[in-house]
Amino acid sequence: PVTIDGFNLSEDSDTCFVAGLHVHGSIGSYPQKAGSRLIVEPLFFHGTTLTGMLPENRKLPVVELVGYTCTDTFRVTLPPGYETEYLPGEQVFDNSYGSYSYEATSDSTAITVTRKLKVNKGIYPPSMVPQINEFMHATSGRESRKIVLKTSEP
């Protein structure tokens, strides 16, 4: 079951509102079994699939009337008898259009994956299309990298 733990809206400045949505849920039997290992693929509530690549010969500016930041944390409780074998490395990407970070950590009880996507407010001239496309390519679908668990018992 998924529950919405809270929603809040506040004014950060004269021109910016901040919204927060806190979602909590649980899924039984989430990892996929592969022999003696379990494969975990984080599925975030808000995906990062951005609009497709822009044509390089675009004539009009790209307008982002409202910048936004989306931060998601995904937590998986380790099943009894399992430990983390592989975590994807940390990833950070930043340019004038926005920023993205992804980090997976684990301890003896759980895996925590945090990703943050920020798109900056602005009017971007056609000459910025290569940077925007670079951002979209670098960020789209990065969290689909899998986490591997192995049995901790000999």
GROMACS .gro file of C-alpha atoms in nm:
model
  154
    1PRO     CA    1   0.000   0.000   0.000
    2VAL     CA    2   0.108   0.356  -0.068
    3THR     CA    3   0.011   0.643   0.157
    4ILE     CA    4   0.063   1.014   0.117
    5ASP     CA    5   0.213   1.123   0.445
    6GLY     CA    6   0.183   1.492   0.376
    7PHE     CA    7   0.172   1.778   0.130
    8ASN     CA    8   0.286   2.128   0.201
    9LEU     CA    9   0.311   2.449  -0.002
   10SER     CA   10   0.510   2.749   0.111
   11GLU     CA   11   0.635   3.072  -0.039
   12ASP     CA   12   1.015   3.081  -0.069
   13SER     CA   13   1.032   3.433  -0.212
   14ASP     CA   14   0.814   3.679  -0.403
   15THR     CA   15   0.836   3.467  -0.717
   16CYS     CA   16   0.884   3.110  -0.597
   17PHE     CA   17   0.663   2.855  -0.425
   18VAL     CA   18   0.794   2.539  -0.266
   19ALA     CA   19   0.580   2.225  -0.268
   20GLY     CA   20   0.658   1.907  -0.081
   21LEU     CA   21   0.491   1.572  -0.125
   22HIS     CA   22   0.584   1.298   0.122
   23VAL     CA   23   0.489   0.952   0.001
   24HIS     CA   24   0.546   0.631   0.194
   25GLY     CA   25   0.477   0.282   0.077
   26SER     CA   26   0.588  -0.076   0.095
   27ILE     CA   27   0.608  -0.357  -0.155
   28GLY     CA   28   0.647  -0.719  -0.058
   29SER     CA   29   0.886  -0.936  -0.261
   30TYR     CA   30   1.029  -0.635  -0.444
   31PRO     CA   31   1.373  -0.770  -0.551
   32GLN     CA   32   1.403  -1.011  -0.843
   33LYS     CA   33   1.572  -1.344  -0.769
   34ALA     CA   34   1.873  -1.443  -0.985
   35GLY     CA   35   2.018  -1.768  -0.856
   36SER     CA   36   2.140  -1.703  -0.501
   37ARG     CA   37   2.136  -1.325  -0.557
   38LEU     CA   38   1.862  -1.065  -0.544
   39ILE     CA   39   1.851  -0.778  -0.796
   40VAL     CA   40   1.703  -0.445  -0.685
   41GLU     CA   41   1.615  -0.175  -0.937
   42PRO     CA   42   1.502   0.147  -0.766
   43LEU     CA   43   1.170   0.275  -0.898
   44PHE     CA   44   1.114   0.634  -0.795
   45PHE     CA   45   0.774   0.796  -0.751
   46HIS     CA   46   0.876   1.077  -0.989
   47GLY     CA   47   1.073   0.958  -1.293
   48THR     CA   48   1.354   1.156  -1.453
   49THR     CA   49   1.260   1.083  -1.810
   50LEU     CA   50   1.278   1.430  -1.957
   51THR     CA   51   1.154   1.548  -2.293
   52GLY     CA   52   1.342   1.394  -2.585
   53MET     CA   53   1.648   1.555  -2.733
   54LEU     CA   54   1.594   1.895  -2.890
   55PRO     CA   55   1.686   1.947  -3.256
   56GLU     CA   56   2.033   2.103  -3.287
   57ASN     CA   57   1.902   2.348  -3.549
   58ARG     CA   58   1.633   2.491  -3.318
   59LYS     CA   59   1.555   2.858  -3.394
   60LEU     CA   60   1.353   2.954  -3.086
   61PRO     CA   61   1.473   2.982  -2.727
   62VAL     CA   62   1.396   2.713  -2.470
   63VAL     CA   63   1.180   2.864  -2.196
   64GLU     CA   64   1.166   2.715  -1.848
   65LEU     CA   65   0.915   2.948  -1.681
   66VAL     CA   66   0.944   2.769  -1.351
   67GLY     CA   67   1.257   2.596  -1.231
   68TYR     CA   68   1.209   2.296  -1.008
   69THR     CA   69   1.391   2.052  -0.786
   70CYS     CA   70   1.284   1.694  -0.728
   71THR     CA   71   1.453   1.498  -0.449
   72ASP     CA   72   1.364   1.132  -0.399
   73THR     CA   73   1.485   0.883  -0.142
   74PHE     CA   74   1.427   0.513  -0.193
   75ARG     CA   75   1.490   0.274   0.095
   76VAL     CA   76   1.496  -0.106   0.081
   77THR     CA   77   1.516  -0.314   0.397
   78LEU     CA   78   1.760  -0.601   0.345
   79PRO     CA   79   1.592  -0.941   0.368
   80PRO     CA   80   1.722  -1.169   0.644
   81GLY     CA   81   2.036  -1.354   0.534
   82TYR     CA   82   2.135  -1.101   0.263
   83GLU     CA   83   2.399  -0.831   0.235
   84THR     CA   84   2.492  -0.579  -0.034
   85GLU     CA   85   2.724  -0.710  -0.305
   86TYR     CA   86   2.712  -0.421  -0.553
   87LEU     CA   87   2.597  -0.059  -0.540
   88PRO     CA   88   2.618   0.176  -0.839
   89GLY     CA   89   2.872   0.452  -0.786
   90GLU     CA   90   2.779   0.808  -0.703
   91GLN     CA   91   2.696   1.025  -1.003
   92VAL     CA   92   2.690   1.402  -1.025
   93PHE     CA   93   2.620   1.614  -1.332
   94ASP     CA   94   2.592   1.991  -1.342
   95ASN     CA   95   2.565   2.251  -1.616
   96SER     CA   96   2.386   2.582  -1.673
   97TYR     CA   97   2.054   2.407  -1.744
   98GLY     CA   98   2.042   2.208  -1.420
   99SER     CA   99   2.202   1.954  -1.192
  100TYR     CA  100   2.159   1.589  -1.104
  101SER     CA  101   2.301   1.367  -0.833
  102TYR     CA  102   2.254   1.000  -0.747
  103GLU     CA  103   2.396   0.819  -0.448
  104ALA     CA  104   2.339   0.466  -0.318
  105THR     CA  105   2.454   0.363   0.030
  106SER     CA  106   2.399   0.061   0.247
  107ASP     CA  107   2.442  -0.058   0.602
  108SER     CA  108   2.371  -0.393   0.765
  109THR     CA  109   1.993  -0.341   0.755
  110ALA     CA  110   1.903  -0.138   0.445
  111ILE     CA  111   1.996   0.024   0.116
  112THR     CA  112   1.922   0.392   0.067
  113VAL     CA  113   1.925   0.558  -0.275
  114THR     CA  114   1.890   0.934  -0.305
  115ARG     CA  115   1.859   1.123  -0.627
  116LYS     CA  116   1.813   1.493  -0.684
  117LEU     CA  117   1.713   1.654  -1.013
  118LYS     CA  118   1.713   2.032  -1.054
  119VAL     CA  119   1.609   2.221  -1.368
  120ASN     CA  120   1.691   2.591  -1.358
  121LYS     CA  121   1.439   2.860  -1.445
  122GLY     CA  122   1.546   3.060  -1.748
  123ILE     CA  123   1.524   3.152  -2.112
  124TYR     CA  124   1.791   2.960  -2.299
  125PRO     CA  125   1.894   3.079  -2.648
  126PRO     CA  126   1.912   2.827  -2.934
  127SER     CA  127   2.291   2.823  -2.896
  128MET     CA  128   2.237   2.647  -2.558
  129VAL     CA  129   2.059   2.345  -2.713
  130PRO     CA  130   2.377   2.130  -2.706
  131GLN     CA  131   2.413   2.190  -2.330
  132ILE     CA  132   2.043   2.115  -2.270
  133ASN     CA  133   2.070   1.795  -2.473
  134GLU     CA  134   2.385   1.701  -2.281
  135PHE     CA  135   2.194   1.746  -1.955
  136MET     CA  136   1.900   1.535  -2.077
  137HIS     CA  137   2.129   1.260  -2.200
  138ALA     CA  138   2.334   1.258  -1.878
  139THR     CA  139   2.034   1.243  -1.645
  140SER     CA  140   1.762   1.045  -1.818
  141GLY     CA  141   1.711   0.702  -1.666
  142ARG     CA  142   2.032   0.696  -1.458
  143GLU     CA  143   1.861   0.535  -1.161
  144SER     CA  144   1.775   0.221  -1.357
  145ARG     CA  145   2.117   0.081  -1.263
  146LYS     CA  146   2.071  -0.230  -1.054
  147ILE     CA  147   2.179  -0.309  -0.698
  148VAL     CA  148   2.286  -0.666  -0.621
  149LEU     CA  149   2.235  -0.848  -0.291
  150LYS     CA  150   2.403  -1.178  -0.203
  151THR     CA  151   2.348  -1.428   0.073
  152SER     CA  152   2.545  -1.342   0.384
  153GLU     CA  153   2.546  -1.700   0.509
  154PRO     CA  154   2.813  -1.945   0.380
   0.00000   0.00000   0.00000
